[in-house]
Amino acid sequence: MTARRARRREPRQERSRTMVERIAAVAGVSPGSLYQYFPDKDAVLTEVLDRYLDAMEARVSRAFLDSVATAGPDAGTATAVRATLDALLDTFGEEPDLLRVIVEQLPRSPGGRRAAFAGRIDDLVTTVLLTRGAGDTDAARAAAWTVVRTVEHLTTGYVLERPGFARAVVVDELTALVAGYLDARLSGGRVASDGPS
């Protein structure tokens, strides 16, 4: 007895159709054939997202850990920051269309894959800050959260907006921003605020 395969819904939005056609072309199959393996557009995008995030997480984590190990415990943070920024921009820049779909169609939600990845990077940065004498755990976690979200937002923005200035300029500016902030935290400095501390 053979079960009849239900006809899958085809994507209706132009961007979704384009993404499915692109994925099918890379896979060497027709868009219709692609739906033999996946029940719908969401399943295709979930698979692509999972593979993309796996690769990105591995590259960024490796670059961060390698740069921290290479710089040594007595070095400033600029070397680690620069290497991590380069890895992140390399990864985002390879598939800007996919990055745009992820940012626009799959926002970060608590408990979701993007939030889990950011949380793992938060933990890496927190650990490094604590091993370098950043003070208490709450302050280190808050600093890590701030840095990771800032870097993610600005690097994503650079890749998607294409602002018209060289990547090296962006890396220099972000390195100065992030390394300066982290070095101040590591030296016991606090960011000025108007409210009570």
PDB file of C-alpha atoms in Angstrom:
ATOM      1  CA  MET A   1       0.000   0.000   0.000  1.00  0.00           C
ATOM      2  CA  THR A   2       1.463   3.349  -0.978  1.00  0.00           C
ATOM      3  CA  ALA A   3       0.559   6.481   0.819  1.00  0.00           C
ATOM      4  CA  ARG A   4      -0.282   9.473  -1.282  1.00  0.00           C
ATOM      5  CA  ARG A   5       2.011  12.343  -0.649  1.00  0.00           C
ATOM      6  CA  ALA A   6       0.124  15.530   0.150  1.00  0.00           C
ATOM      7  CA  ARG A   7       0.981  18.460  -2.073  1.00  0.00           C
ATOM      8  CA  ARG A   8       3.193  20.860  -0.219  1.00  0.00           C
ATOM      9  CA  ARG A   9       2.431  24.535  -0.040  1.00  0.00           C
ATOM     10  CA  GLU A  10       4.653  26.592  -2.270  1.00  0.00           C
ATOM     11  CA  PRO A  11       6.064  29.819  -0.884  1.00  0.00           C
ATOM     12  CA  ARG A  12       3.972  32.853  -1.747  1.00  0.00           C
ATOM     13  CA  GLN A  13       6.269  35.745  -0.930  1.00  0.00           C
ATOM     14  CA  GLU A  14       8.741  36.703  -3.635  1.00  0.00           C
ATOM     15  CA  ARG A  15      11.675  36.605  -1.204  1.00  0.00           C
ATOM     16  CA  SER A  16      10.691  33.130  -0.011  1.00  0.00           C
ATOM     17  CA  ARG A  17      10.359  31.870  -3.581  1.00  0.00           C
ATOM     18  CA  THR A  18      13.737  33.331  -4.458  1.00  0.00           C
ATOM     19  CA  MET A  19      15.354  31.702  -1.407  1.00  0.00           C
ATOM     20  CA  VAL A  20      13.833  28.310  -2.214  1.00  0.00           C
ATOM     21  CA  GLU A  21      14.915  28.608  -5.873  1.00  0.00           C
ATOM     22  CA  ARG A  22      18.441  29.533  -4.806  1.00  0.00           C
ATOM     23  CA  ILE A  23      18.682  26.650  -2.352  1.00  0.00           C
ATOM     24  CA  ALA A  24      17.348  24.264  -4.992  1.00  0.00           C
ATOM     25  CA  ALA A  25      19.869  25.540  -7.542  1.00  0.00           C
ATOM     26  CA  VAL A  26      22.781  25.072  -5.128  1.00  0.00           C
ATOM     27  CA  ALA A  27      21.501  21.586  -4.291  1.00  0.00           C
ATOM     28  CA  GLY A  28      21.155  20.778  -7.998  1.00  0.00           C
ATOM     29  CA  VAL A  29      17.441  19.995  -7.832  1.00  0.00           C
ATOM     30  CA  SER A  30      14.238  21.676  -8.906  1.00  0.00           C
ATOM     31  CA  PRO A  31      12.246  23.643  -6.315  1.00  0.00           C
ATOM     32  CA  GLY A  32       9.506  21.005  -6.580  1.00  0.00           C
ATOM     33  CA  SER A  33      12.007  18.260  -5.813  1.00  0.00           C
ATOM     34  CA  LEU A  34      13.199  20.181  -2.802  1.00  0.00           C
ATOM     35  CA  TYR A  35       9.714  19.857  -1.309  1.00  0.00           C
ATOM     36  CA  GLN A  36       9.985  16.067  -1.549  1.00  0.00           C
ATOM     37  CA  TYR A  37      12.562  16.286   1.209  1.00  0.00           C
ATOM     38  CA  PHE A  38      11.067  19.101   3.255  1.00  0.00           C
ATOM     39  CA  PRO A  39       7.413  19.604   4.117  1.00  0.00           C
ATOM     40  CA  ASP A  40       7.413  23.368   3.625  1.00  0.00           C
ATOM     41  CA  LYS A  41       9.429  26.564   3.339  1.00  0.00           C
ATOM     42  CA  ASP A  42       9.887  26.796   7.094  1.00  0.00           C
ATOM     43  CA  ALA A  43      11.524  23.363   7.199  1.00  0.00           C
ATOM     44  CA  VAL A  44      13.908  24.344   4.400  1.00  0.00           C
ATOM     45  CA  LEU A  45      14.815  27.600   6.110  1.00  0.00           C
ATOM     46  CA  THR A  46      15.235  25.858   9.466  1.00  0.00           C
ATOM     47  CA  GLU A  47      17.721  23.416   7.961  1.00  0.00           C
ATOM     48  CA  VAL A  48      19.630  26.194   6.205  1.00  0.00           C
ATOM     49  CA  LEU A  49      19.610  28.303   9.370  1.00  0.00           C
ATOM     50  CA  ASP A  50      20.871  25.420  11.498  1.00  0.00           C
ATOM     51  CA  ARG A  51      23.766  24.735   9.129  1.00  0.00           C
ATOM     52  CA  TYR A  52      24.615  28.424   8.818  1.00  0.00           C
ATOM     53  CA  LEU A  53      24.538  28.986  12.580  1.00  0.00           C
ATOM     54  CA  ASP A  54      26.589  25.823  13.238  1.00  0.00           C
ATOM     55  CA  ALA A  55      29.300  27.029  10.870  1.00  0.00           C
ATOM     56  CA  MET A  56      29.178  30.601  12.187  1.00  0.00           C
ATOM     57  CA  GLU A  57      29.293  29.515  15.813  1.00  0.00           C
ATOM     58  CA  ALA A  58      32.274  27.249  15.179  1.00  0.00           C
ATOM     59  CA  ARG A  59      34.232  29.919  13.278  1.00  0.00           C
ATOM     60  CA  VAL A  60      33.540  32.769  15.675  1.00  0.00           C
ATOM     61  CA  SER A  61      34.163  30.668  18.791  1.00  0.00           C
ATOM     62  CA  ARG A  62      37.388  29.281  17.345  1.00  0.00           C
ATOM     63  CA  ALA A  63      38.622  32.746  16.317  1.00  0.00           C
ATOM     64  CA  PHE A  64      37.804  34.155  19.744  1.00  0.00           C
ATOM     65  CA  LEU A  65      39.489  31.323  21.672  1.00  0.00           C
ATOM     66  CA  ASP A  66      42.527  31.262  19.351  1.00  0.00           C
ATOM     67  CA  SER A  67      43.004  35.005  19.653  1.00  0.00           C
ATOM     68  CA  VAL A  68      42.702  34.923  23.454  1.00  0.00           C
ATOM     69  CA  ALA A  69      45.227  32.065  23.649  1.00  0.00           C
ATOM     70  CA  THR A  70      47.628  33.781  21.239  1.00  0.00           C
ATOM     71  CA  ALA A  71      47.445  37.130  23.009  1.00  0.00           C
ATOM     72  CA  GLY A  72      48.138  35.561  26.403  1.00  0.00           C
ATOM     73  CA  PRO A  73      46.745  36.619  29.774  1.00  0.00           C
ATOM     74  CA  ASP A  74      48.853  39.788  30.025  1.00  0.00           C
ATOM     75  CA  ALA A  75      48.013  41.206  26.597  1.00  0.00           C
ATOM     76  CA  GLY A  76      45.332  43.813  25.987  1.00  0.00           C
ATOM     77  CA  THR A  77      42.011  42.818  24.532  1.00  0.00           C
ATOM     78  CA  ALA A  78      42.465  44.482  21.122  1.00  0.00           C
ATOM     79  CA  THR A  79      44.042  41.404  19.495  1.00  0.00           C
ATOM     80  CA  ALA A  80      41.199  39.113  20.554  1.00  0.00           C
ATOM     81  CA  VAL A  81      38.568  41.687  19.628  1.00  0.00           C
ATOM     82  CA  ARG A  82      40.054  42.289  16.162  1.00  0.00           C
ATOM     83  CA  ALA A  83      40.343  38.562  15.354  1.00  0.00           C
ATOM     84  CA  THR A  84      36.780  37.935  16.484  1.00  0.00           C
ATOM     85  CA  LEU A  85      35.454  40.878  14.453  1.00  0.00           C
ATOM     86  CA  ASP A  86      37.295  39.662  11.355  1.00  0.00           C
ATOM     87  CA  ALA A  87      35.866  36.153  11.756  1.00  0.00           C
ATOM     88  CA  LEU A  88      32.363  37.521  12.274  1.00  0.00           C
ATOM     89  CA  LEU A  89      32.535  39.851   9.265  1.00  0.00           C
ATOM     90  CA  ASP A  90      34.011  37.062   7.108  1.00  0.00           C
ATOM     91  CA  THR A  91      31.154  34.756   8.070  1.00  0.00           C
ATOM     92  CA  PHE A  92      28.405  37.359   7.652  1.00  0.00           C
ATOM     93  CA  GLY A  93      29.899  38.609   4.384  1.00  0.00           C
ATOM     94  CA  GLU A  94      29.892  35.179   2.727  1.00  0.00           C
ATOM     95  CA  GLU A  95      26.095  34.938   2.658  1.00  0.00           C
ATOM     96  CA  PRO A  96      24.641  38.439   3.049  1.00  0.00           C
ATOM     97  CA  ASP A  97      21.311  37.406   1.503  1.00  0.00           C
ATOM     98  CA  LEU A  98      20.964  34.569   3.990  1.00  0.00           C
ATOM     99  CA  LEU A  99      21.942  36.902   6.806  1.00  0.00           C
ATOM    100  CA  ARG A 100      19.231  39.344   5.696  1.00  0.00           C
ATOM    101  CA  VAL A 101      16.599  36.575   5.703  1.00  0.00           C
ATOM    102  CA  ILE A 102      17.670  35.486   9.174  1.00  0.00           C
ATOM    103  CA  VAL A 103      17.590  39.014  10.570  1.00  0.00           C
ATOM    104  CA  GLU A 104      14.275  39.924   8.940  1.00  0.00           C
ATOM    105  CA  GLN A 105      12.390  36.618   9.093  1.00  0.00           C
ATOM    106  CA  LEU A 106      13.791  34.913  12.187  1.00  0.00           C
ATOM    107  CA  PRO A 107      14.166  37.437  14.988  1.00  0.00           C
ATOM    108  CA  ARG A 108      15.974  36.369  18.128  1.00  0.00           C
ATOM    109  CA  SER A 109      13.525  35.031  20.671  1.00  0.00           C
ATOM    110  CA  PRO A 110      14.145  33.723  24.185  1.00  0.00           C
ATOM    111  CA  GLY A 111      14.981  30.032  24.019  1.00  0.00           C
ATOM    112  CA  GLY A 112      15.591  30.174  20.262  1.00  0.00           C
ATOM    113  CA  ARG A 113      18.697  29.133  18.383  1.00  0.00           C
ATOM    114  CA  ARG A 114      20.041  32.676  17.855  1.00  0.00           C
ATOM    115  CA  ALA A 115      19.591  33.503  21.541  1.00  0.00           C
ATOM    116  CA  ALA A 116      21.347  30.283  22.560  1.00  0.00           C
ATOM    117  CA  PHE A 117      24.317  31.086  20.316  1.00  0.00           C
ATOM    118  CA  ALA A 118      24.595  34.620  21.714  1.00  0.00           C
ATOM    119  CA  GLY A 119      24.377  33.144  25.214  1.00  0.00           C
ATOM    120  CA  ARG A 120      27.296  30.810  24.528  1.00  0.00           C
ATOM    121  CA  ILE A 121      29.397  33.716  23.279  1.00  0.00           C
ATOM    122  CA  ASP A 122      28.329  35.680  26.392  1.00  0.00           C
ATOM    123  CA  ASP A 123      29.654  32.805  28.515  1.00  0.00           C
ATOM    124  CA  LEU A 124      33.004  32.740  26.674  1.00  0.00           C
ATOM    125  CA  VAL A 125      33.482  36.487  27.081  1.00  0.00           C
ATOM    126  CA  THR A 126      32.390  36.348  30.734  1.00  0.00           C
ATOM    127  CA  THR A 127      34.897  33.584  31.457  1.00  0.00           C
ATOM    128  CA  VAL A 128      37.726  35.541  29.868  1.00  0.00           C
ATOM    129  CA  LEU A 129      36.771  38.676  31.788  1.00  0.00           C
ATOM    130  CA  LEU A 130      36.658  36.796  35.087  1.00  0.00           C
ATOM    131  CA  THR A 131      40.000  35.075  34.480  1.00  0.00           C
ATOM    132  CA  ARG A 132      41.517  38.483  33.764  1.00  0.00           C
ATOM    133  CA  GLY A 133      40.207  39.973  36.996  1.00  0.00           C
ATOM    134  CA  ALA A 134      37.037  41.747  35.863  1.00  0.00           C
ATOM    135  CA  GLY A 135      35.546  41.674  39.346  1.00  0.00           C
ATOM    136  CA  ASP A 136      32.273  40.066  40.290  1.00  0.00           C
ATOM    137  CA  THR A 137      30.337  37.674  38.081  1.00  0.00           C
ATOM    138  CA  ASP A 138      27.293  39.907  37.607  1.00  0.00           C
ATOM    139  CA  ALA A 139      29.399  42.805  36.342  1.00  0.00           C
ATOM    140  CA  ALA A 140      31.348  40.508  34.009  1.00  0.00           C
ATOM    141  CA  ARG A 141      28.139  38.973  32.629  1.00  0.00           C
ATOM    142  CA  ALA A 142      26.611  42.408  32.062  1.00  0.00           C
ATOM    143  CA  ALA A 143      29.758  43.604  30.283  1.00  0.00           C
ATOM    144  CA  ALA A 144      29.828  40.469  28.112  1.00  0.00           C
ATOM    145  CA  TRP A 145      26.134  40.829  27.237  1.00  0.00           C
ATOM    146  CA  THR A 146      26.655  44.472  26.297  1.00  0.00           C
ATOM    147  CA  VAL A 147      29.688  43.740  24.118  1.00  0.00           C
ATOM    148  CA  VAL A 148      28.216  40.710  22.339  1.00  0.00           C
ATOM    149  CA  ARG A 149      24.969  42.525  21.446  1.00  0.00           C
ATOM    150  CA  THR A 150      26.843  45.648  20.331  1.00  0.00           C
ATOM    151  CA  VAL A 151      29.223  43.688  18.106  1.00  0.00           C
ATOM    152  CA  GLU A 152      26.407  41.595  16.624  1.00  0.00           C
ATOM    153  CA  HIS A 153      24.286  44.631  15.827  1.00  0.00           C
ATOM    154  CA  LEU A 154      27.083  46.699  14.300  1.00  0.00           C
ATOM    155  CA  THR A 155      28.661  43.911  12.235  1.00  0.00           C
ATOM    156  CA  THR A 156      25.271  42.802  10.925  1.00  0.00           C
ATOM    157  CA  GLY A 157      24.444  46.410  10.112  1.00  0.00           C
ATOM    158  CA  TYR A 158      27.726  46.882   8.249  1.00  0.00           C
ATOM    159  CA  VAL A 159      27.166  43.802   6.073  1.00  0.00           C
ATOM    160  CA  LEU A 160      23.505  44.531   5.325  1.00  0.00           C
ATOM    161  CA  GLU A 161      23.629  48.317   4.980  1.00  0.00           C
ATOM    162  CA  ARG A 162      26.906  48.537   3.016  1.00  0.00           C
ATOM    163  CA  PRO A 163      27.591  52.055   4.298  1.00  0.00           C
ATOM    164  CA  GLY A 164      30.315  52.858   1.769  1.00  0.00           C
ATOM    165  CA  PHE A 165      33.454  52.874   3.868  1.00  0.00           C
ATOM    166  CA  ALA A 166      36.144  50.235   4.056  1.00  0.00           C
ATOM    167  CA  ARG A 167      35.776  47.212   6.284  1.00  0.00           C
ATOM    168  CA  ALA A 168      39.184  47.956   7.834  1.00  0.00           C
ATOM    169  CA  VAL A 169      37.805  51.270   9.089  1.00  0.00           C
ATOM    170  CA  VAL A 170      34.861  49.521  10.726  1.00  0.00           C
ATOM    171  CA  VAL A 171      37.135  46.911  12.308  1.00  0.00           C
ATOM    172  CA  ASP A 172      39.421  49.669  13.643  1.00  0.00           C
ATOM    173  CA  GLU A 173      36.484  51.621  15.086  1.00  0.00           C
ATOM    174  CA  LEU A 174      34.802  48.576  16.635  1.00  0.00           C
ATOM    175  CA  THR A 175      38.098  47.327  18.030  1.00  0.00           C
ATOM    176  CA  ALA A 176      38.719  50.705  19.672  1.00  0.00           C
ATOM    177  CA  LEU A 177      35.156  50.817  21.023  1.00  0.00           C
ATOM    178  CA  VAL A 178      35.011  47.270  22.404  1.00  0.00           C
ATOM    179  CA  ALA A 179      38.632  46.945  23.550  1.00  0.00           C
ATOM    180  CA  GLY A 180      38.481  50.364  25.208  1.00  0.00           C
ATOM    181  CA  TYR A 181      35.316  49.428  27.069  1.00  0.00           C
ATOM    182  CA  LEU A 182      36.643  46.039  28.147  1.00  0.00           C
ATOM    183  CA  ASP A 183      40.059  47.387  29.138  1.00  0.00           C
ATOM    184  CA  ALA A 184      38.327  49.989  31.316  1.00  0.00           C
ATOM    185  CA  ARG A 185      36.277  47.240  32.954  1.00  0.00           C
ATOM    186  CA  LEU A 186      39.360  45.096  33.502  1.00  0.00           C
ATOM    187  CA  SER A 187      41.240  47.982  35.112  1.00  0.00           C
ATOM    188  CA  GLY A 188      38.410  48.530  37.558  1.00  0.00           C
ATOM    189  CA  GLY A 189      36.905  51.517  35.787  1.00  0.00           C
ATOM    190  CA  ARG A 190      33.178  52.034  35.617  1.00  0.00           C
ATOM    191  CA  VAL A 191      31.163  53.600  32.894  1.00  0.00           C
ATOM    192  CA  ALA A 192      29.778  56.934  34.056  1.00  0.00           C
ATOM    193  CA  SER A 193      26.038  57.037  34.598  1.00  0.00           C
ATOM    194  CA  ASP A 194      23.472  59.525  35.777  1.00  0.00           C
ATOM    195  CA  GLY A 195      21.762  57.036  38.051  1.00  0.00           C
ATOM    196  CA  PRO A 196      22.863  55.432  41.330  1.00  0.00           C
ATOM    197  CA  SER A 197      25.505  52.722  41.121  1.00  0.00           C
TER     198      SER A 197
END
